[in-house]
GROMACS .gro file of C-alpha atoms in nm:
model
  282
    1UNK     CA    1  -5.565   7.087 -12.036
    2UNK     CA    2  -5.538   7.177 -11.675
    3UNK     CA    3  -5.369   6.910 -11.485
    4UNK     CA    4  -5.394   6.835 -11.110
    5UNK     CA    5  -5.133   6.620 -10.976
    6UNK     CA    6  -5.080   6.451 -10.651
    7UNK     CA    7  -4.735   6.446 -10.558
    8UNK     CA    8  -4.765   6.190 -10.222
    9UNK     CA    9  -4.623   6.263  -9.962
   10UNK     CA   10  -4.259   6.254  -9.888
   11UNK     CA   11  -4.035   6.331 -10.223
   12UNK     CA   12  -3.995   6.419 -10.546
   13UNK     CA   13  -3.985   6.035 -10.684
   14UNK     CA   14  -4.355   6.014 -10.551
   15UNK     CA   15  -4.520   6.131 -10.798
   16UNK     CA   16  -4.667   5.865 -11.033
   17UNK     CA   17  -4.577   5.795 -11.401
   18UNK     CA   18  -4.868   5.949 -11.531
   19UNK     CA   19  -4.843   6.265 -11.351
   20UNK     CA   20  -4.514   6.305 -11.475
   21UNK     CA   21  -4.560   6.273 -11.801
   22UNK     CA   22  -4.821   6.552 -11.782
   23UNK     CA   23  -4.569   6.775 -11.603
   24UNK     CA   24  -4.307   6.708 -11.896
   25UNK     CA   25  -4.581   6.839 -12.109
   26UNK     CA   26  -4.705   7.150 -11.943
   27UNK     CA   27  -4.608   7.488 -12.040
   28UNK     CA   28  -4.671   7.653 -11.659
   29UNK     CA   29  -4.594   7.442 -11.357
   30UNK     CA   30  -4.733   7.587 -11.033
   31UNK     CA   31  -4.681   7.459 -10.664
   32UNK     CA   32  -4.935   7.462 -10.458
   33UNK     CA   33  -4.745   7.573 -10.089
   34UNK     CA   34  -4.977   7.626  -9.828
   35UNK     CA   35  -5.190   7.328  -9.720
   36UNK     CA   36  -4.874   7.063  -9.686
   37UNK     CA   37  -4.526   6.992  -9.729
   38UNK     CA   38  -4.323   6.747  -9.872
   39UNK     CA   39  -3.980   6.663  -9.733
   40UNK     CA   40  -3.806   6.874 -10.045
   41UNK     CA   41  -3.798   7.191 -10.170
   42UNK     CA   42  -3.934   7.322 -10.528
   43UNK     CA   43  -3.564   7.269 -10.648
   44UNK     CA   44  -3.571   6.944 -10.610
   45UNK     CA   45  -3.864   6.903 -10.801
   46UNK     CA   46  -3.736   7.046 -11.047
   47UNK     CA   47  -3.430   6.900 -11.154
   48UNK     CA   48  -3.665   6.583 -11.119
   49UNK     CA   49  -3.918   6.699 -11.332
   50UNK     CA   50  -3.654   6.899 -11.581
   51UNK     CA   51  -3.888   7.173 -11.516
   52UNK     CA   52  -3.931   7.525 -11.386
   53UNK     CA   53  -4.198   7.537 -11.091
   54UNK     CA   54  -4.389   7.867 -10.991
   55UNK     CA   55  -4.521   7.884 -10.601
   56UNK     CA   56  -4.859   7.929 -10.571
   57UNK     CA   57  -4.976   8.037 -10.252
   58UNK     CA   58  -5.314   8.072 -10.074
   59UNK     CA   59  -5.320   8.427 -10.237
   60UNK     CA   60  -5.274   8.325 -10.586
   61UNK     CA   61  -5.481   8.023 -10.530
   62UNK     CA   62  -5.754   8.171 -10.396
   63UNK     CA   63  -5.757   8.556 -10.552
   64UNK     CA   64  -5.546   8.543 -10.905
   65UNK     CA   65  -5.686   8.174 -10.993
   66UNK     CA   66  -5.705   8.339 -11.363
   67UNK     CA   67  -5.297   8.369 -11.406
   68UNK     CA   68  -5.338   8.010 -11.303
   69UNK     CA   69  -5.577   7.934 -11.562
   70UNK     CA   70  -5.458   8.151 -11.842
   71UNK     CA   71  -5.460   7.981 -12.177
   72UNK     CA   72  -5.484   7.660 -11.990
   73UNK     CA   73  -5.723   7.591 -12.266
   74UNK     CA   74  -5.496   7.561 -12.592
   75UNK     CA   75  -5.166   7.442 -12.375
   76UNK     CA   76  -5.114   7.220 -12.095
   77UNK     CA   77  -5.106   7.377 -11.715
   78UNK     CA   78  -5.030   7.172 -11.437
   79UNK     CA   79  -5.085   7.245 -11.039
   80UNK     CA   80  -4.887   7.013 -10.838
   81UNK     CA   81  -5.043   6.915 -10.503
   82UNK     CA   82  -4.886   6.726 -10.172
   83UNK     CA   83  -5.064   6.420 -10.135
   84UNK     CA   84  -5.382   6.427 -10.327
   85UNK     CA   85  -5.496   6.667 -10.529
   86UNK     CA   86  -5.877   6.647 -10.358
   87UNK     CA   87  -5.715   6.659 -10.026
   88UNK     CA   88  -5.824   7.035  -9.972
   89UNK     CA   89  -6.147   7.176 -10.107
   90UNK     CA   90  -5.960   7.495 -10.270
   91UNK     CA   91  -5.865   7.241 -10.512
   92UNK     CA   92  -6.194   7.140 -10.614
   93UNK     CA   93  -6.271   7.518 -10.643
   94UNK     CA   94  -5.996   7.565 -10.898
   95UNK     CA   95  -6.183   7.263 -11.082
   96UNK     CA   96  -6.499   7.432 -11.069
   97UNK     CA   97  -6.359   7.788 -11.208
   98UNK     CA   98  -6.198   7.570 -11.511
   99UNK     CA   99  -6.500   7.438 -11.597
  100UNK     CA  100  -6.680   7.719 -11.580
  101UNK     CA  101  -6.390   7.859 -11.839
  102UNK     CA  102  -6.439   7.563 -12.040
  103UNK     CA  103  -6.128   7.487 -11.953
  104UNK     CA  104  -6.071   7.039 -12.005
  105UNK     CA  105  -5.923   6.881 -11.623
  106UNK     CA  106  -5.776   6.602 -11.590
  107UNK     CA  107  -5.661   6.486 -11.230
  108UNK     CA  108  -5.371   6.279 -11.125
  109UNK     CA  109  -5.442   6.098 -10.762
  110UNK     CA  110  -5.145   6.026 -10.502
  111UNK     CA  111  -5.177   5.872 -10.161
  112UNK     CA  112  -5.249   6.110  -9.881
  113UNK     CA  113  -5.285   6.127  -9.519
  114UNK     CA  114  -5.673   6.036  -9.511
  115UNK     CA  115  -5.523   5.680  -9.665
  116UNK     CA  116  -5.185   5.669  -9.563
  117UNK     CA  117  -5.292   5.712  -9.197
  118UNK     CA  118  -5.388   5.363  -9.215
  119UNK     CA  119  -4.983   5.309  -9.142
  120UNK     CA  120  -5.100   5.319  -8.799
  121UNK     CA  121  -5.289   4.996  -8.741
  122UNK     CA  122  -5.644   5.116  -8.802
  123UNK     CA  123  -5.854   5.007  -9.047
  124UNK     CA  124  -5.952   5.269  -9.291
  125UNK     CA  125  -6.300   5.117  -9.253
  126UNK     CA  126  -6.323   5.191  -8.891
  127UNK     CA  127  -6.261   5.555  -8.919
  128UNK     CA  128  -6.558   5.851  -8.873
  129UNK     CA  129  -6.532   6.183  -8.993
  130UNK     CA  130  -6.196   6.353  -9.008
  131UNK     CA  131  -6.155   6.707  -8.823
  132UNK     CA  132  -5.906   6.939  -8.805
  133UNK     CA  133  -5.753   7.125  -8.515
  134UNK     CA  134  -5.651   7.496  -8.494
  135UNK     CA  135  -5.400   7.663  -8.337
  136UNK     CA  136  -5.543   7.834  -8.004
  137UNK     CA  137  -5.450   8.181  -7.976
  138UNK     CA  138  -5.530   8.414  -7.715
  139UNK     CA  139  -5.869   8.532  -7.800
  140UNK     CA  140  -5.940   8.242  -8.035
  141UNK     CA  141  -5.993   7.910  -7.877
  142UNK     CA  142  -6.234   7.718  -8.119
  143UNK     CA  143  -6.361   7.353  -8.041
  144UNK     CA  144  -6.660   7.314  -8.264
  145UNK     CA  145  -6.448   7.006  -8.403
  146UNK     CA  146  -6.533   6.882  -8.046
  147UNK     CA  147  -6.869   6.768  -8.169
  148UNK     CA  148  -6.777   6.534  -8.448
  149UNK     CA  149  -6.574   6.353  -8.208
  150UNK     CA  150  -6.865   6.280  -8.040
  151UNK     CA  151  -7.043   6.188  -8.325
  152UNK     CA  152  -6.746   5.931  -8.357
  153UNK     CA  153  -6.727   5.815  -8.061
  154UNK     CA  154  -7.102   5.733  -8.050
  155UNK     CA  155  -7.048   5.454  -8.329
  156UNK     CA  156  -6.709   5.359  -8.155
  157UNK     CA  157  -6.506   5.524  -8.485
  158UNK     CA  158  -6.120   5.639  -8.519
  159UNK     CA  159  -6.070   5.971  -8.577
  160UNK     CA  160  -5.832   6.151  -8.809
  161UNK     CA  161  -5.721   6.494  -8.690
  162UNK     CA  162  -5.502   6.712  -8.967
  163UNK     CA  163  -5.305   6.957  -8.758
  164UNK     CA  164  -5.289   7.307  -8.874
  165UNK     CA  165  -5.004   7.465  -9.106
  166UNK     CA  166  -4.968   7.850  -9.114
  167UNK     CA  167  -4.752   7.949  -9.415
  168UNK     CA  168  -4.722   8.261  -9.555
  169UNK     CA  169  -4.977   8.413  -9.283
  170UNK     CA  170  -4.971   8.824  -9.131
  171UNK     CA  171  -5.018   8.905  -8.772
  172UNK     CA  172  -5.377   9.095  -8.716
  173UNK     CA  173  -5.150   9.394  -8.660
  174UNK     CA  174  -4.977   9.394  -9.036
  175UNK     CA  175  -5.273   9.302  -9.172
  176UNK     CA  176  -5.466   9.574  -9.041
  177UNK     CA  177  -5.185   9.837  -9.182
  178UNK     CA  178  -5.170   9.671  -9.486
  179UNK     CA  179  -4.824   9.559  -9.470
  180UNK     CA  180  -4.684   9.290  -9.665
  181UNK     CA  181  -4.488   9.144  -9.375
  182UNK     CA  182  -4.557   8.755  -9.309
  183UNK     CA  183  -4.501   8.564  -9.001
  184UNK     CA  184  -4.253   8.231  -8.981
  185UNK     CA  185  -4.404   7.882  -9.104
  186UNK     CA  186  -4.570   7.701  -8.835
  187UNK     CA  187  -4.672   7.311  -8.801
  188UNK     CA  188  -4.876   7.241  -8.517
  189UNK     CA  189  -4.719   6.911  -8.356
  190UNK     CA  190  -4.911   6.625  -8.200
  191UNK     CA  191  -4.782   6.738  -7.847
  192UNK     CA  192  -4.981   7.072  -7.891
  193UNK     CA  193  -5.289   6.937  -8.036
  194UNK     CA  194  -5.279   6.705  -7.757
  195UNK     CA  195  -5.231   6.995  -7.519
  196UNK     CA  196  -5.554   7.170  -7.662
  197UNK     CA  197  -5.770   6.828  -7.704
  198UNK     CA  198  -5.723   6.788  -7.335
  199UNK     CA  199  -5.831   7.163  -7.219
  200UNK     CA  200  -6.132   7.125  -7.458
  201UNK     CA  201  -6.178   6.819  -7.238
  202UNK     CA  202  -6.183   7.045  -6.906
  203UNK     CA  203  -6.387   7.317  -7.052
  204UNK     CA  204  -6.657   7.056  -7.188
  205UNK     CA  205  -6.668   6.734  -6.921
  206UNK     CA  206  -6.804   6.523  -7.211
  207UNK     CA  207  -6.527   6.220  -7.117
  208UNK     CA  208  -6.411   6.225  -7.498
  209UNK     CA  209  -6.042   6.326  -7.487
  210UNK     CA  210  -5.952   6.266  -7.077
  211UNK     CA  211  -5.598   6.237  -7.012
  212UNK     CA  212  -5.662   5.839  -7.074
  213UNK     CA  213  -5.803   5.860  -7.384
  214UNK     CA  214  -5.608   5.601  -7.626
  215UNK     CA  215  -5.397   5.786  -7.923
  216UNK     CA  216  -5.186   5.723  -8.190
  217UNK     CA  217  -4.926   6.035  -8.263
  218UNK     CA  218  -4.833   6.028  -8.654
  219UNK     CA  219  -4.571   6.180  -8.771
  220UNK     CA  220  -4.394   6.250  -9.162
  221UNK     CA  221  -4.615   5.937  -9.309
  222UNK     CA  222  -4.488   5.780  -9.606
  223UNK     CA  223  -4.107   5.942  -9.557
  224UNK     CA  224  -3.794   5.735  -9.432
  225UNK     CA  225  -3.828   5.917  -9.065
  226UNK     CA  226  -4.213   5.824  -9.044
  227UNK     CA  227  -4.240   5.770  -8.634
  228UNK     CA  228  -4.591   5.650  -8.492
  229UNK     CA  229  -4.665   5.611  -8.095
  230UNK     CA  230  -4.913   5.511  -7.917
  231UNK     CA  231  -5.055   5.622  -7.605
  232UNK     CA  232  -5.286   5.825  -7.398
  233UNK     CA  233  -5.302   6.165  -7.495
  234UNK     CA  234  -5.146   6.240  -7.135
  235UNK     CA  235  -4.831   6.016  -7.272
  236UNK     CA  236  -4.825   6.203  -7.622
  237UNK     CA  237  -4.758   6.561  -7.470
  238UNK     CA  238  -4.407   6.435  -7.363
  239UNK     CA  239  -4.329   6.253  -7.645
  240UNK     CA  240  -4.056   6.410  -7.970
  241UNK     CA  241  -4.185   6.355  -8.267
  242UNK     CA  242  -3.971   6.530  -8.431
  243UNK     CA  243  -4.011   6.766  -8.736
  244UNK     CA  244  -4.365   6.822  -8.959
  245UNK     CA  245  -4.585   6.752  -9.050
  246UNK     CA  246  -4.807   6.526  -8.787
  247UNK     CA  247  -5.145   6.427  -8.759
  248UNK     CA  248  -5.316   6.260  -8.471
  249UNK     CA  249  -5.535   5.965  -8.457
  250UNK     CA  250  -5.810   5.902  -8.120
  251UNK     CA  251  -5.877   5.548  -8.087
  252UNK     CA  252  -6.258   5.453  -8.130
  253UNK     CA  253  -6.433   5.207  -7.860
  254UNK     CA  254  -6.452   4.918  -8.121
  255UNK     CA  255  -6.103   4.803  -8.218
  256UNK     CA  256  -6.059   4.542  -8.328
  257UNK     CA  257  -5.815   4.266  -8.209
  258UNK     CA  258  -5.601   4.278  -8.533
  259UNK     CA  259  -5.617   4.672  -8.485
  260UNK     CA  260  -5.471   4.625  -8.120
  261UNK     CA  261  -5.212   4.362  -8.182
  262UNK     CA  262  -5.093   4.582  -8.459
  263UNK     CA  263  -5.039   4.907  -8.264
  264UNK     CA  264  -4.956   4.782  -7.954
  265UNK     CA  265  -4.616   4.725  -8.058
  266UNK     CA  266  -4.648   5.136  -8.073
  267UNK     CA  267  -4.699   5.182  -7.779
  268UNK     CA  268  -4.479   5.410  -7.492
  269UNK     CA  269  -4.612   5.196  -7.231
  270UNK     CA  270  -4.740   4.810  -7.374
  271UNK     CA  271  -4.844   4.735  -7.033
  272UNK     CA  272  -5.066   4.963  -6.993
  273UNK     CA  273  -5.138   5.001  -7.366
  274UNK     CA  274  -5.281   4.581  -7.278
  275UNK     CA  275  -5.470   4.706  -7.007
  276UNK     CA  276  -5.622   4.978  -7.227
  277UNK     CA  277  -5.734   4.744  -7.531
  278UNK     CA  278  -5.852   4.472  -7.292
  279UNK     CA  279  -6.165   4.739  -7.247
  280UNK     CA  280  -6.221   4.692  -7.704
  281UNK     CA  281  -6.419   4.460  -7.855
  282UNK     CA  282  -6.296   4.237  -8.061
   0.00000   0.00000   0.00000
């Protein structure tokens, strides 16, 4: 059996009862290390689990997905995923190659940010289509993701934004010249994507993501140091949030009262966080 197993999102005790169990079981124990964090380190895990844990990262995941599944057919293999395990669509590709190996899958599911994110205030219900936003780099300054906050916007939605993560990733330079030389984990924070949301703004002109537009800034969901404020984006650039990993929430047109009582108390200005909601339906 290959096993896929949520972990949550902040420690090792999140994992449920059933995905431990299957861990206890499995011969292999891989990681999964590039598409989120949790607030420990494989060695913690492990003297949890009473288990040895192999990284996996986006190369092994993605190019040596055989080692993975090796013999996963006669003995038990499990690949151990922050949040949920259908949080990131490489996963469902490793469920697709098993299958194709006649490989049995069973999946474990955890919370994750597209459900915990309703520690904000927001209804889950009231939510569009999620997006995620890139690091800008010189040459590279993508806003395609622009678009679906439209779409959003249009029907009055929330919108998730995942932030990006770069682990394990080579400059252009040592990847040209083939060398095996990676760059330092980074965790885009809400204050850049902020930053980048409102020069998309001044490129575009749409009126979607003005300095005014309401936000919510999230930051290490479901840990002990979770912070969430509330703002407009102008408000969110200043603000610390702290260390990884954050995700950023734009407030649709429709909020609801109960949405806007519940948040307000989030807010880094409440006055004019009352003046801002007063424009909502309820």
């Amino acid at each position: 059996m290959l096993y896929i197993i949520g972990l949550g999102l902040s420690d090792e005790t999140d994992i449920t009862v059933k995905g431990l169990k299957a861990v206890q079981s499995s011969e292999r124990i891989y990681l999964e290390a590039y598409t989120s964090i949790l607030t420990v380190g494989k060695e913690k895990l492990e003297e949890f689990y009473g288990k040895k844990i192999i990284i996996a990262d986006r190369e092994m995941v993605e190019s040596e997905s055989d080692a993975i599944l090796a013999n996963a057919d006669t003995v038990d293999v499990s690949f151990l995923v922050v949040g949920d395990p259908y949080g990131a669509t490489t996963h469902t590709d490793l469920v697709i190659r098993a299958r194709e190996l006649n490989i049995p899958v069973q999946v474990v599911h955890n919370a994750s940010i597209m459900n915990a994110a309703g520690a904000c205030g927001l209804q889950l219900y009231n939510f569009g289509q999620t997006i995620s936003i890139v690091f800008f780099t010189d040459t590279w300054r993508p806003d395609s993701f622009y678009d679906r906050i439209k779409e959003n916007k249009q029907f009055g939605l929330h919108t998730l934004c995942l932030l990006d993560i770069k682990v394990k990733e080579q400059s252009i330079e040592n990847l040209a010249r083939g060398r095996k030389i990676y760059e330092p984990p980074r965790y885009m924070t809400i204050n850049q994507a902020a930053e980048q949301l409102l020069e998309i703004e001044e490129n575009r002109q749409e009126g979607l993501c003005t300095p005014d537009t309401l936000a919510i800034g999230c930051a290490r969901i479901g840990t002990a140091t979770q912070q969430i404020v509330a703002g407009s984006l102008q408000e969110l650039v200043d603000v610390d949030f702290g260390g990884p990993l954050h995700s950023l929430v734009l407030v649709g047109s429709k909020m609801h009262h109960m949405e806007a009582d519940f948040i307000r108390e989030y807010a880094v200005d409440k006055s004019k966080f009352d003046h801002l909601v007063s424009k909502t339906s309820a």
